[in-house]
Coordinates of C-alpha atoms in Angstrom, one line a residue:
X515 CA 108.3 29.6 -72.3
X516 CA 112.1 30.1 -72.1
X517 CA 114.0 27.2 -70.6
X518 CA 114.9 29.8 -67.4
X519 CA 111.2 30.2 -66.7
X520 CA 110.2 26.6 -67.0
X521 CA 112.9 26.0 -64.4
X522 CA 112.0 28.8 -62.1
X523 CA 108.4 27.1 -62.5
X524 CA 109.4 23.7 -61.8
X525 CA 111.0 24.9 -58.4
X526 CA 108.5 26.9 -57.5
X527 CA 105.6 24.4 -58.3
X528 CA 107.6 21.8 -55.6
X529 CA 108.0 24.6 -52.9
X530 CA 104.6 25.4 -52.9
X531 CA 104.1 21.5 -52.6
X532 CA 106.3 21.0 -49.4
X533 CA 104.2 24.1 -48.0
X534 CA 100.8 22.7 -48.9
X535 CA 99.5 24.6 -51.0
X536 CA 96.6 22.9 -53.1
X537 CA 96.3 24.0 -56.9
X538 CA 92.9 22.2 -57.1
X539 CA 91.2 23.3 -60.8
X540 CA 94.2 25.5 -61.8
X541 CA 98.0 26.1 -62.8
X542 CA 100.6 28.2 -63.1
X543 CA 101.6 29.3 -66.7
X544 CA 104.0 31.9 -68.3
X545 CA 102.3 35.1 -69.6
X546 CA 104.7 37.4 -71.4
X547 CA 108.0 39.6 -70.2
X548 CA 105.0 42.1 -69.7
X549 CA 102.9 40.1 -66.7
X550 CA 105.2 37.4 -66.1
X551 CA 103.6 34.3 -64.3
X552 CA 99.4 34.0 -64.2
X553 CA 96.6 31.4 -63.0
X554 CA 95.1 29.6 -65.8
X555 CA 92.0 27.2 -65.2
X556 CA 93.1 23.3 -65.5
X557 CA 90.4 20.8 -64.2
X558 CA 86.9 21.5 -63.2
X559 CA 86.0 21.8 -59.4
X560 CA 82.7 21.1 -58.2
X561 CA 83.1 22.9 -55.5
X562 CA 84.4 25.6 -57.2
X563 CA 87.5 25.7 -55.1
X564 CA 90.4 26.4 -57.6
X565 CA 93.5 27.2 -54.9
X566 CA 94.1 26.9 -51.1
X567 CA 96.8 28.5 -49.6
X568 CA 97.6 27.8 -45.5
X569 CA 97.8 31.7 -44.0
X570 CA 100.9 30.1 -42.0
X571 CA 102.3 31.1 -45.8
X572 CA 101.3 34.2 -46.1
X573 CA 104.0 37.6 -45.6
X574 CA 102.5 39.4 -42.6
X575 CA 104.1 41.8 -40.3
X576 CA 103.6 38.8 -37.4
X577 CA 105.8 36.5 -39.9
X578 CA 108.4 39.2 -39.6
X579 CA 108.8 39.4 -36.0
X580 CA 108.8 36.0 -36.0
X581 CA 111.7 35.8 -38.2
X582 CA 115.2 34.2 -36.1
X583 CA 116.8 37.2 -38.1
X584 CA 114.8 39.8 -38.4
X585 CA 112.2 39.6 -35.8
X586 CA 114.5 41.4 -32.8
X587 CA 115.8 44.6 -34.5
X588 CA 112.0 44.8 -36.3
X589 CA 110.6 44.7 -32.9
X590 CA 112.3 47.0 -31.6
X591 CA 111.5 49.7 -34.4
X592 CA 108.2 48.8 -34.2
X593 CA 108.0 49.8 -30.6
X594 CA 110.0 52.7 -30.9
X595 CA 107.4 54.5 -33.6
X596 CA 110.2 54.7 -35.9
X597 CA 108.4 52.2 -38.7
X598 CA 105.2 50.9 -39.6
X599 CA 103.9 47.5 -40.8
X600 CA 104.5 47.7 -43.9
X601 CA 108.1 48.7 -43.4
X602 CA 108.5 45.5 -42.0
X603 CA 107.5 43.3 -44.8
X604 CA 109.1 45.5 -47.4
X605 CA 112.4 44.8 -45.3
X606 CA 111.7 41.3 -45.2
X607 CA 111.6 41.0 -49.2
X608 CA 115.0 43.0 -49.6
X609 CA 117.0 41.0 -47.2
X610 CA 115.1 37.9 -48.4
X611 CA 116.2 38.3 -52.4
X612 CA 119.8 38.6 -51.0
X613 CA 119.9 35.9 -48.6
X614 CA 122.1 32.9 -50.5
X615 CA 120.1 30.5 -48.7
X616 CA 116.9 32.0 -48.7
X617 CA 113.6 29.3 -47.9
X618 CA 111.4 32.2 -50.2
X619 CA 114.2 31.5 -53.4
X620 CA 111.8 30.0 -55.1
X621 CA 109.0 32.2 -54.7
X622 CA 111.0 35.2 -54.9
X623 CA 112.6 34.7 -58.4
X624 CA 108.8 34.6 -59.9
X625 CA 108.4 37.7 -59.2
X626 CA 109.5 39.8 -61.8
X627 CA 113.2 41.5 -61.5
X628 CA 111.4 45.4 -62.7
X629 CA 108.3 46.6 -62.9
X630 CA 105.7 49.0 -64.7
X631 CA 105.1 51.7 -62.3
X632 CA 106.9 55.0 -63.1
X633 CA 109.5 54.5 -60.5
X634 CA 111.0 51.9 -62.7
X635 CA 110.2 54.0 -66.3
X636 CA 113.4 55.8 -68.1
X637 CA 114.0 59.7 -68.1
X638 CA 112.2 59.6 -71.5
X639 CA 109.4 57.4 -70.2
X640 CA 109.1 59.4 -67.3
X641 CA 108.6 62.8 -69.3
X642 CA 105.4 61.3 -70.8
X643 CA 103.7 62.2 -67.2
X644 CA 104.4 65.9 -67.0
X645 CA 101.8 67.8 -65.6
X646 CA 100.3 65.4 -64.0
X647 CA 99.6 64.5 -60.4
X648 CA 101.5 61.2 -60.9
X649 CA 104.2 62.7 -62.2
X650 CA 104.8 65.1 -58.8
X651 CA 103.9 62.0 -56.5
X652 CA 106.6 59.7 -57.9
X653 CA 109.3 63.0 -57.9
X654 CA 108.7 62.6 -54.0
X655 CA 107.7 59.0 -53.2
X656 CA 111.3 58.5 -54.9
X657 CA 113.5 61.3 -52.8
X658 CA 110.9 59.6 -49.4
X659 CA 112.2 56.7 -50.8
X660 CA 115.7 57.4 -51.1
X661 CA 115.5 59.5 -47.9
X662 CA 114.3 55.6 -46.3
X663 CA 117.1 53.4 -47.7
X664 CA 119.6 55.6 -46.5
X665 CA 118.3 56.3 -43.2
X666 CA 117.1 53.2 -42.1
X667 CA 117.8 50.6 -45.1
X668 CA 121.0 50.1 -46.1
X669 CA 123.2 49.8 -42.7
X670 CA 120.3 47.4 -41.1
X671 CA 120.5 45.0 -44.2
X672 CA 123.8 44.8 -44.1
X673 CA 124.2 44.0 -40.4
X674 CA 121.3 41.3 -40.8
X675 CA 123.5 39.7 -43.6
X676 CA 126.8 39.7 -41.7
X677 CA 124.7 38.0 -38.6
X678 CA 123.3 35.6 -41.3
X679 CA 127.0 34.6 -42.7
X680 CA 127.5 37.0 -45.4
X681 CA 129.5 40.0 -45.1
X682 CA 130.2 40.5 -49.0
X683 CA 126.7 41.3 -49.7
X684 CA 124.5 44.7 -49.0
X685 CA 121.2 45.8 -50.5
X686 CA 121.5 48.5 -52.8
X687 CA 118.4 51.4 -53.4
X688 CA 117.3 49.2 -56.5
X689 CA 116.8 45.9 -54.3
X690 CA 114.8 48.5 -51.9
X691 CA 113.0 49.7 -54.8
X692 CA 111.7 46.4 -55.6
X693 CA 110.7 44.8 -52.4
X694 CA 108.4 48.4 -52.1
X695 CA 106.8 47.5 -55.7
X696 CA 106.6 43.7 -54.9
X697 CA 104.6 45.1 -51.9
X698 CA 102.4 47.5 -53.7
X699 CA 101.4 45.9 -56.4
X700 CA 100.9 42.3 -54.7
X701 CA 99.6 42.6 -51.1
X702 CA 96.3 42.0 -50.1
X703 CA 94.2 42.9 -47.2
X704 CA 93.0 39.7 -45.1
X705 CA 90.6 38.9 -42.8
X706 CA 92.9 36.9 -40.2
X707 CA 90.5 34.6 -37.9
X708 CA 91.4 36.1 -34.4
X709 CA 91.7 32.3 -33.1
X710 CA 94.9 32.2 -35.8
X711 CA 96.3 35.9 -34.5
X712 CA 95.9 34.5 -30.9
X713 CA 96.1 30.9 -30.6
X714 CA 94.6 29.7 -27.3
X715 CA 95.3 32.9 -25.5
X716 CA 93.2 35.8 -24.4
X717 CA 93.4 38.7 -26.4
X718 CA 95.0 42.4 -26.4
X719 CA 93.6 45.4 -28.4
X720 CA 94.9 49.0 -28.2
X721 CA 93.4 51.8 -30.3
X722 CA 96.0 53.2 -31.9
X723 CA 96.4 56.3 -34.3
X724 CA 93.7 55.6 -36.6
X725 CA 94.5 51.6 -36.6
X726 CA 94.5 48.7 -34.0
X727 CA 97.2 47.5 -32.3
X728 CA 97.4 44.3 -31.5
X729 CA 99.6 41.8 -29.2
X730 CA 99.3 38.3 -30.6
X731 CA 102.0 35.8 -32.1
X732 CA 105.1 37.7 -32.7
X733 CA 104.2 40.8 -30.9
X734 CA 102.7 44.6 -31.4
X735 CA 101.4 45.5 -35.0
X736 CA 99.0 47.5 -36.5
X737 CA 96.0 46.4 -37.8
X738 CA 93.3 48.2 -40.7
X739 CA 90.2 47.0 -38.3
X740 CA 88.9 44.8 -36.4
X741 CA 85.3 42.8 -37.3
X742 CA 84.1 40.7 -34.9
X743 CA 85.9 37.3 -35.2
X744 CA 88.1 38.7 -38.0
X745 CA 91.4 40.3 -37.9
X746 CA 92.1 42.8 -41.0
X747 CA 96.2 42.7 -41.7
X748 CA 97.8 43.6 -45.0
X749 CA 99.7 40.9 -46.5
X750 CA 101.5 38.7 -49.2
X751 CA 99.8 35.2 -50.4
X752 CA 101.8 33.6 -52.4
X753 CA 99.9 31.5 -55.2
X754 CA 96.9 33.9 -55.2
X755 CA 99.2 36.7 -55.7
X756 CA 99.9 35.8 -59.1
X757 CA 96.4 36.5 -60.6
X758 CA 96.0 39.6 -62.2
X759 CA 93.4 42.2 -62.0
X760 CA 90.3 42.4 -64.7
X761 CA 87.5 44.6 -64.4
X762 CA 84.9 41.4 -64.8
X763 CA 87.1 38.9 -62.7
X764 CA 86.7 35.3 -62.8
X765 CA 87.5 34.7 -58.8
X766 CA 87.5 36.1 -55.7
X767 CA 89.5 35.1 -52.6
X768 CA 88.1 34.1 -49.2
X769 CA 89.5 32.9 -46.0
X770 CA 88.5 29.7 -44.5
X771 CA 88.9 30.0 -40.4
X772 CA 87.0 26.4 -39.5
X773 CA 88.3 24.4 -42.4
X774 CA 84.6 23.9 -43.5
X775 CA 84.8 24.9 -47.0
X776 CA 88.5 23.6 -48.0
X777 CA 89.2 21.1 -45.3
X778 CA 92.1 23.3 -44.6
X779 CA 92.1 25.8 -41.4
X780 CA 93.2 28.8 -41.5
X781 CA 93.3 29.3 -45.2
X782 CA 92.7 31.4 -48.1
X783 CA 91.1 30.2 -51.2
X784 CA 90.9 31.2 -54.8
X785 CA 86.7 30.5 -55.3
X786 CA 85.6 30.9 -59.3
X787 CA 82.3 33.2 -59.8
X788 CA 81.1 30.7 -62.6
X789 CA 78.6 28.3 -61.6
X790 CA 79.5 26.0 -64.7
X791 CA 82.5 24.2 -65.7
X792 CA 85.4 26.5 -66.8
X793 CA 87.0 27.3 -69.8
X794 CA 90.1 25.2 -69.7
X795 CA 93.0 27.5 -70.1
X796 CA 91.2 30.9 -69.3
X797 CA 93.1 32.6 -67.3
X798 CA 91.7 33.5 -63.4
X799 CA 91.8 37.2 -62.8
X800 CA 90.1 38.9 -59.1
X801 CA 89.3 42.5 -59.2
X802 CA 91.5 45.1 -57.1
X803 CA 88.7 46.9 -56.6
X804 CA 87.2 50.2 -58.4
X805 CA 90.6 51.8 -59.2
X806 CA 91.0 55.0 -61.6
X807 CA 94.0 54.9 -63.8
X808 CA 95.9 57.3 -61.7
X809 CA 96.0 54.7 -58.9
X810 CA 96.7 51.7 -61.4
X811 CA 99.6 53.2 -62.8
X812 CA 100.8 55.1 -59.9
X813 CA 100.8 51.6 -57.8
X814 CA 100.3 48.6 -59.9
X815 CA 101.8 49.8 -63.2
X816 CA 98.9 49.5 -65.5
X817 CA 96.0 51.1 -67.0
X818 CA 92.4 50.6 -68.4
X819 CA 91.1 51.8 -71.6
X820 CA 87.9 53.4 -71.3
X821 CA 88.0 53.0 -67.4
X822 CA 85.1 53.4 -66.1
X823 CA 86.3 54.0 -62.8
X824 CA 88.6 56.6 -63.7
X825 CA 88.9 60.3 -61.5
X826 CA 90.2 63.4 -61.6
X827 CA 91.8 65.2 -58.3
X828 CA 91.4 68.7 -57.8
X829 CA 93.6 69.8 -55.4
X830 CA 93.7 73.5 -53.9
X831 CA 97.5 73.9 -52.8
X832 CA 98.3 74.4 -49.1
X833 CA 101.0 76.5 -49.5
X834 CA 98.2 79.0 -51.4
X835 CA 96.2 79.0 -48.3
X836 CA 99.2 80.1 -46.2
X837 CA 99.7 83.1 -48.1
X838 CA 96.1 84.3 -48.7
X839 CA 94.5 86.9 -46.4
X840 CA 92.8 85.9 -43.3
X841 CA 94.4 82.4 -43.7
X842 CA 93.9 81.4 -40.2
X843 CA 90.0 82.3 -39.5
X844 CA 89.8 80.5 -43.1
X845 CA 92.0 77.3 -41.4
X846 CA 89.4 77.5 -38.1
X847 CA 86.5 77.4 -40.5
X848 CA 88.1 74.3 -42.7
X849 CA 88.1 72.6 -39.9
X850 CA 85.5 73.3 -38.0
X851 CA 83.5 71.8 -41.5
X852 CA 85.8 68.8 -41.5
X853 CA 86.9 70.2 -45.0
X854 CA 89.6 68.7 -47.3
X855 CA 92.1 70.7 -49.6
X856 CA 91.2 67.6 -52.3
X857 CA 88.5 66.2 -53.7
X858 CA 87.9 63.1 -56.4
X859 CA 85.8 63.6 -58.9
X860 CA 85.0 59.9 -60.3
X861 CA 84.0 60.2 -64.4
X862 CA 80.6 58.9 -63.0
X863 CA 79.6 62.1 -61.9
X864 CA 79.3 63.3 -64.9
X865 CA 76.2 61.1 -65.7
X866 CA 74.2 63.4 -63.7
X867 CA 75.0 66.6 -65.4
X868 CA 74.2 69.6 -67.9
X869 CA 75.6 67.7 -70.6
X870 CA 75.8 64.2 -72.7
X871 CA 79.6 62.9 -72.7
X872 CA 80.8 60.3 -74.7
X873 CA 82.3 58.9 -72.1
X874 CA 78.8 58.0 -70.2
X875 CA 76.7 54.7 -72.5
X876 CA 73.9 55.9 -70.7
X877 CA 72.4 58.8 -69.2
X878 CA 71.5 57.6 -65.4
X879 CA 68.3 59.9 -64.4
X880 CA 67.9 57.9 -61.0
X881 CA 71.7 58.7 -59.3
X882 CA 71.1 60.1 -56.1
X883 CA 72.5 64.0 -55.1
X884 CA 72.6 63.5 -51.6
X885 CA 75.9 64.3 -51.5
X886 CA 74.9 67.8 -53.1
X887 CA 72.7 68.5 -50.6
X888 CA 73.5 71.8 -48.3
X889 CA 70.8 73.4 -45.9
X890 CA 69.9 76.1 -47.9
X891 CA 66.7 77.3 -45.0
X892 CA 69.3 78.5 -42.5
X893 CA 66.7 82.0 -42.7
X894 CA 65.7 81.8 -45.8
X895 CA 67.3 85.3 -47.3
X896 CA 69.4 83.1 -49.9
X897 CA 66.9 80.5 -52.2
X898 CA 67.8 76.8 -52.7
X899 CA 69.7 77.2 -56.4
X900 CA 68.1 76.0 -59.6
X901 CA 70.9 74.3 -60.8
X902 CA 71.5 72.1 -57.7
X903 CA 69.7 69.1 -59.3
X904 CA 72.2 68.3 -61.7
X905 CA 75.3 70.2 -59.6
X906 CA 77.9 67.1 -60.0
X907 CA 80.4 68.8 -57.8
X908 CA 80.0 67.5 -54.5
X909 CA 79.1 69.7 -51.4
X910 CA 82.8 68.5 -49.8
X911 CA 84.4 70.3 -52.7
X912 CA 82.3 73.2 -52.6
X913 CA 82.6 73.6 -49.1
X914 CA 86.1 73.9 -48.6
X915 CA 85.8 76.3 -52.2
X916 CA 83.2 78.5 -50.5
X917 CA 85.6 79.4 -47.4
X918 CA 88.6 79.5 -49.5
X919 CA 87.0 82.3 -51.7
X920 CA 85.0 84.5 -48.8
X921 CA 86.1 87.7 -48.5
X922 CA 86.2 89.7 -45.1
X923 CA 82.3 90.5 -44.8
X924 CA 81.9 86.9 -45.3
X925 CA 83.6 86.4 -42.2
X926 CA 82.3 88.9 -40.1
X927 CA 78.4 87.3 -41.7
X928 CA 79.4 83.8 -40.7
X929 CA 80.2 85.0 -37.5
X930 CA 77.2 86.5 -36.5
X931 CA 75.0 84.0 -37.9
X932 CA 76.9 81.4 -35.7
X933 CA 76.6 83.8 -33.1
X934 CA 72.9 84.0 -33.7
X935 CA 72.5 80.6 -32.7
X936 CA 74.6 79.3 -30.2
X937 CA 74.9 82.5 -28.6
X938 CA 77.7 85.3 -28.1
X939 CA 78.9 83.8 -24.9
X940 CA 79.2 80.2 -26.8
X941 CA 77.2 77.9 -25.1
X942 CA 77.6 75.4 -27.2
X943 CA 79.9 74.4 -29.8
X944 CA 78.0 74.9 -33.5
X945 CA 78.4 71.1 -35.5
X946 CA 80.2 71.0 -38.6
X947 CA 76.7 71.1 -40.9
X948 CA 75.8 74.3 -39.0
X949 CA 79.0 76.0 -39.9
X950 CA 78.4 74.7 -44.1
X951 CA 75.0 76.3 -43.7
X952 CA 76.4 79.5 -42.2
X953 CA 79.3 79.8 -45.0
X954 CA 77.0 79.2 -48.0
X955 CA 74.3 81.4 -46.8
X956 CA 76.7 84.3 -46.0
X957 CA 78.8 84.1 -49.6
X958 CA 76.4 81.5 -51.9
X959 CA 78.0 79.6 -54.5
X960 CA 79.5 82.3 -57.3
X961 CA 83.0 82.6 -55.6
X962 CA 83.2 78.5 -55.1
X963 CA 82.8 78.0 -58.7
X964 CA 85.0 81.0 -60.3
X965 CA 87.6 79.2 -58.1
X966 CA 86.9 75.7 -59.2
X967 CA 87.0 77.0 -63.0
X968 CA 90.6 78.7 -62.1
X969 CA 91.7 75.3 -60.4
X970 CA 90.4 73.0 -63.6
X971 CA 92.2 75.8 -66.0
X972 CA 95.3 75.8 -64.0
X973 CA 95.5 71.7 -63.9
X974 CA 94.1 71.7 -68.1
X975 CA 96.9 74.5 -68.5
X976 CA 99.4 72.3 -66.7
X977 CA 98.5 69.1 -68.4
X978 CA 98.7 70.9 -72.0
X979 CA 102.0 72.6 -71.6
X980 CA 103.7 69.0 -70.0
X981 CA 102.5 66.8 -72.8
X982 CA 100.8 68.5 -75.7
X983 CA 96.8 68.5 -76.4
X984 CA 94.5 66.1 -75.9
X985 CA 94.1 65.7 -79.7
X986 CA 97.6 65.0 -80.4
X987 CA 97.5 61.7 -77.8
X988 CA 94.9 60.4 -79.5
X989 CA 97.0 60.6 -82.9
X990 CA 100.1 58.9 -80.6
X991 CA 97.4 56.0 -80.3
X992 CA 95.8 56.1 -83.5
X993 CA 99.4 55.4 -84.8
X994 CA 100.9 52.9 -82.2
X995 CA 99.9 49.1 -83.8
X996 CA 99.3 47.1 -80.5
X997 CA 99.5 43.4 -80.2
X998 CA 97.0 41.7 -77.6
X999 CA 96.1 44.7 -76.0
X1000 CA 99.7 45.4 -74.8
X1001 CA 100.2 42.1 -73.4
X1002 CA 103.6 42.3 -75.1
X1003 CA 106.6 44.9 -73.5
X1004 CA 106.4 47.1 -76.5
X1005 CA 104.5 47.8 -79.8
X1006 CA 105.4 49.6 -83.5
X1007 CA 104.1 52.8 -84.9
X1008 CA 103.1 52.6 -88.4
X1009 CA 106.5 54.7 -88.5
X1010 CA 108.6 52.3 -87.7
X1011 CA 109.4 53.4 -84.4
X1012 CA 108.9 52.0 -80.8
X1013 CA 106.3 53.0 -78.5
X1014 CA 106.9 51.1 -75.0
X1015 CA 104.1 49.9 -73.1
X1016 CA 104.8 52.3 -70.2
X1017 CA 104.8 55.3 -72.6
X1018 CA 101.5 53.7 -74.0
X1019 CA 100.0 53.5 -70.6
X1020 CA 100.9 57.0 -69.8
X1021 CA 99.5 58.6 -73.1
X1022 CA 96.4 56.5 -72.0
X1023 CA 96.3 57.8 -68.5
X1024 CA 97.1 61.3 -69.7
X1025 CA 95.0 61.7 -72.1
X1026 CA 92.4 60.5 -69.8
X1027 CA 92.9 63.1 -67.0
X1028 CA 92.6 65.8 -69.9
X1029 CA 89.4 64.6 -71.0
X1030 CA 87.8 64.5 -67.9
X1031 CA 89.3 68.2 -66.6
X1032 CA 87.8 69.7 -69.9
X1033 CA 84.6 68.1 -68.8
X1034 CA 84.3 68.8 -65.4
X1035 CA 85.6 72.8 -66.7
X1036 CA 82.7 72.9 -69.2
X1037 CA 80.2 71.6 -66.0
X1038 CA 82.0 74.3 -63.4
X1039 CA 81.4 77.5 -66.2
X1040 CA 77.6 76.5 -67.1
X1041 CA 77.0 76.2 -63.2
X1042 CA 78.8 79.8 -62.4
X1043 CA 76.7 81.3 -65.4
X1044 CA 73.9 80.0 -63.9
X1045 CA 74.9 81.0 -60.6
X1046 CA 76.0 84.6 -61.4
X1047 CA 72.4 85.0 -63.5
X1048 CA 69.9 84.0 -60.2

């Protein structure tokens, strides 16, 4: 470890001390330039207990608005509408990492100073993505970005700084760019006790706009649920934020509210899944969930080879359905099913199919189709299809395909058959299952699935022309000599020349997203044959 880290360790170590924070059966060691800091195991716990860290730490939007500094103007935006939660916090770390007196130094400069997502990656990096739906989210999260710092950013940092002392110092769109990514790829979402969110108080909920809000300590925020005696808030942990993510993880994280399984209130801990002693010096890892590598990269700045989680998006453009005929009866109908405009396709689907992909270990017989199933009896003029047991595009996706592709006698069909039963004067309202049975019975399946081949030849097409076949990535691979799985910033081609780990990762992701369009194409084509032969 360089002499700089060691020191940024040794300061670190003692401020998590002075806030009590117990490592109990772990430490804190150097990685690589790549990861930066990690959680190693270091004594055997009993208990299984390996870290406790008092939620009074922890970087929630109430921990903003009680900010001296901060809280007031926060406040204030929050009540206005103009900013959400996470605004907050990600405000917080800006003006934090320019504070010269700052109590979260010591914290903050373990962090890393860039990071792996493809905001941070080069022009050159960045042209490894083309064609795909990460590349287009990060061309706009960057102008929203942008659009953010200059709006609402840059003019309230600098006046919190002045009213803190410093009138030298102002945040620039790179110190906003940061605090976003030390958000995203760190923040966790806990289940707050709701004695700690409202200490010997009766309590306030609102519904609000999809969340909760909530008045407790520090004022109005917005909450992802509420669960009995548990509060839901996204937030930053420091300590447990420094594990990092493996598909088998070694831990999990828990809250303590009583204090009966830590001795320590109000706390989260880091709890080992082995029941035996640990591996000294095997480093402690949680799982951020099922995640393809389109999410990972996109947020976190890694990928997975092999993921088994990975997905493809197919995604029917908006702007496509504003300019097709008889866009607005389609719209009505969209809705009226509760359709969506895109779908994820997870790789596991595939399992289930026409065909044996070496992507699947095993073919699973016994995964359930519900999600496949329409009501084909509406009067039974169109037959339930022969293919439908081993359909892996779910009804969702072929609902919103059906309406998108009816023609006008379709329209005039559904409406009479909705007329049929609920009556020409509308006495009722038909539910959203009754429309899907109306739409696929009036048009079937055939114009669905030449739509969803055109859509997975479009996005192959797209994919091909950005970055080149998916033949010629797996040569890039073949040729790039990795060192511990990329644990190291950059690795050699048997060339001579550098690959970087965030061109490796998006050759990987790429490559992936190819694979499983040409898949899920070959799966679409079989079914329309099918279709277009019953």
């Amino acid at each position: 470890m360089a002499i700089n880290e060691q020191g940024k360790l040794q300061l670190f170590l003692q401020w998590l001390q002075v806030n009590k924070v117990e490592l109990r059966g772990c430490k804190i060691k150097y990685c690589d330039s790549t990861k930066g800091f990690g959680l190693f195991c270091d004594t055997h716990v009993s208990d299984g207990v390996l870290l406790v860290v008092p939620l009074d730490l922890a970087i929630t939007p109430m921990r903003v608005l009680q900010d001296p500094l901060l809280g007031p103007p926060c406040r204030a935006m929050l009540e206005e509408g103009e900013v959400d939660d996470r605004f907050l916090m990600v405000l917080l770390l800006t003006v934090e990492r320019l504070r010269k007196n700052s109590s979260w130094k010591p914290y903050l400069d373990m962090i890393p100073s860039s990071f792996g997502n493809p905001l941070w990656f080069t022009d050159d990096e960045f042209q490894e993505l083309k064609g795909t739906t990460v590349y287009r989210a990060t061309i706009l999260q960057k102008k929203s970005l942008q659009a953010v710092y200059e709006d609402k950013v840059k003019d309230l940092v600098k006046k919190l700084l002045i009213l803190d002392g410093d009138s030298e110092s102002e945040a620039s769109f790179e110190d906003f760019l940061w605090a976003n990514s030390v958000f995203w790829t760190r923040a966790l979402n806990i289940p707050v006790p709701r004695s700690f969110i409202f200490p010997g108080s009766e309590e306030e909920t609102n519904p609000g706009s999809g969340n909760h809000g909530v008045n407790g300590i520090g004022g109005q925020v917005n909450i992802s649920f509420v669960q009995g005696e548990t509060i839901w808030v996204e937030g930053l942990v420091p300590g447990i934020d420094f594990c990092n993510h493996d598909l088998k993880a070694a831990a999990t994280w828990e809250v303590d509210g009583t204090g009966s399984v830590t001795g320590v209130p109000n706390s989260m801990y880091l709890l080992s899944v082995n029941q035996g002693p640990s591996e000294m010096d095997k480093e402690i890892t949680i799982s951020y969930g099922n995640k393809g590598n389109e999410e990972l990269l996109y947020l976190y700045g890694f990928v997975i080879e092999d993921n088994p989680d990975d997905y493809l998006m197919v995604h029917y453009p908006a702007e496509a359905l504003r300019n097709a005929p008889f866009s607005d009866s389609k719209t009505q109908l969209l809705q009226a099913q509760r359709a969506e405009l895109r779908c994820l396709l997870p790789r596991s689907l595939l399992d289930r199919g026409f065909f044996i992909y070496s992507i699947s270990e095993s073919r699973n017989a016994t995964v359930s189709n519900d999600n496949n199933v329409c009501n084909y009896s509406w009067s039974g003029q169109r037959k339930t299809p022969s293919y439908v047991n081993k359909l892996v595009f779910p009804d969702d996706l072929l609902t919103s395909l059906r309406t998108l592709s009816m023609q006008e006698n379709d329209l005039f069909k559904v409406q009479s058959l909705l007329e049929e039963l609920v009556g020409s004067e509308g006495e009722r309202e038909p539910s959203d299952t009754e429309v899907r049975a109306a739409v696929w019975e009036a048009c079937g399946d055939s114009g669905a699935l030449q739509l969803l081949v055109d859509l997975l030849n479009t996005k192959l097409m797209d994919l091909i022309e950005g970055t080149g076949s998916e033949e010629s990535d797996t040569k890039l691979l073949q040729n790039a000599s990795v060192e511990n799985n990329i644990a190291c910033s950059e690795s050699t081609d048997k060339t001579g020349s550098v690959m970087s780990k965030n061109k490796w990762a998006s050759i990987i992701y790429r490559r992936g997203q190819k694979q499983l369009t040409r898949f899920f194409l070959r799966e679409a084509e079989h079914v329309l044959q099918l279709c277009l032969e019953q």
